[in-house]
CSV table of C-alpha atoms in Angstrom, one decimal:
chain,number,residue,atom,x,y,z
A,1,MET,CA,94.8,121.2,103.3
A,2,LYS,CA,95.6,122.9,100.0
A,3,ARG,CA,99.0,122.3,98.5
A,4,ASP,CA,100.8,124.9,96.5
A,5,LYS,CA,101.9,124.3,92.9
A,6,GLN,CA,105.6,124.0,93.8
A,7,TRP,CA,104.9,121.3,96.4
A,8,ILE,CA,102.9,119.3,93.8
A,9,MET,CA,105.6,119.6,91.2
A,10,THR,CA,108.2,118.5,93.7
A,11,CYS,CA,106.2,115.4,94.6
A,12,VAL,CA,105.7,114.4,90.9
A,13,LEU,CA,109.4,114.9,90.0
A,14,THR,CA,110.5,113.1,93.1
A,15,GLY,CA,108.2,110.2,92.2
A,16,ALA,CA,109.6,110.1,88.7
A,17,ARG,CA,113.2,110.1,90.0
A,18,ALA,CA,112.4,107.4,92.5
A,19,TYR,CA,110.9,105.2,89.7
A,20,GLN,CA,114.0,105.8,87.6
A,21,LEU,CA,116.4,104.8,90.4
A,22,TYR,CA,114.3,101.7,91.2
A,23,CYS,CA,114.3,100.6,87.6
A,24,LEU,CA,118.1,101.1,87.4
A,25,ASN,CA,118.4,99.0,90.7
A,26,LYS,CA,120.1,101.9,92.5
A,27,LYS,CA,118.8,101.4,96.0
A,28,PRO,CA,121.4,103.4,97.8
A,29,GLU,CA,120.6,106.4,95.6
A,30,LEU,CA,116.9,105.8,96.1
A,31,PHE,CA,117.4,105.7,99.9
A,32,GLU,CA,119.4,109.0,99.7
A,33,LEU,CA,116.7,110.7,97.6
A,34,LEU,CA,114.0,109.8,100.1
A,35,SER,CA,116.3,110.7,103.1
A,36,ASN,CA,117.0,114.1,101.6
A,37,LEU,CA,113.3,114.7,100.8
A,38,THR,CA,112.6,115.6,104.4
A,39,SER,CA,114.7,115.7,107.5
A,40,GLU,CA,111.7,114.8,109.6
A,41,LEU,CA,111.9,111.1,108.6
A,42,ASP,CA,114.0,108.7,110.6
A,43,LYS,CA,116.0,105.9,109.0
A,44,ASP,CA,113.3,103.3,109.7
A,45,SER,CA,110.7,105.4,107.9
A,46,VAL,CA,112.9,105.8,104.9
A,47,PHE,CA,113.5,102.0,104.8
A,48,TYR,CA,109.8,101.5,105.0
A,49,LEU,CA,109.2,103.8,102.0
A,50,VAL,CA,111.9,102.0,100.0
A,51,ARG,CA,110.1,98.7,100.7
A,52,ARG,CA,106.7,100.1,99.8
A,53,ILE,CA,108.1,101.5,96.5
A,54,GLU,CA,109.6,98.1,95.7
A,55,HIS,CA,106.2,96.4,96.4
A,56,ILE,CA,104.3,99.0,94.3
A,57,PHE,CA,106.6,98.6,91.3
A,58,GLU,CA,106.8,94.8,91.6
A,59,LYS,CA,103.0,94.6,91.7
A,60,GLY,CA,102.7,97.0,88.7
A,61,THR,CA,105.3,94.9,86.7
A,62,LYS,CA,103.4,91.7,87.5
A,63,GLU,CA,100.0,93.2,86.5
A,64,ALA,CA,101.6,94.5,83.2
A,65,SER,CA,102.9,91.0,82.4
A,66,ASP,CA,99.5,89.5,83.2
A,67,ASP,CA,97.8,92.0,80.9
A,68,LYS,CA,100.2,91.2,78.0
A,69,ARG,CA,99.4,87.5,78.4
A,70,ARG,CA,95.7,88.1,78.1
A,71,VAL,CA,96.0,90.0,74.8
């Protein structure tokens, strides 16, 4: 399925905003951002996305710390 340019830009910008909100520890705003992204997601799905985002960022932070120690 081919995505249009606007859809791709929206995904990238939403991801950047989600990262910013996560770094600022603004979970209510992150939850709201994901909830507003699509009305097709139920509350449990949005909570799942927030947990996955946390896991991805925590893993990335740990890997970055490990890389700094190796240098």
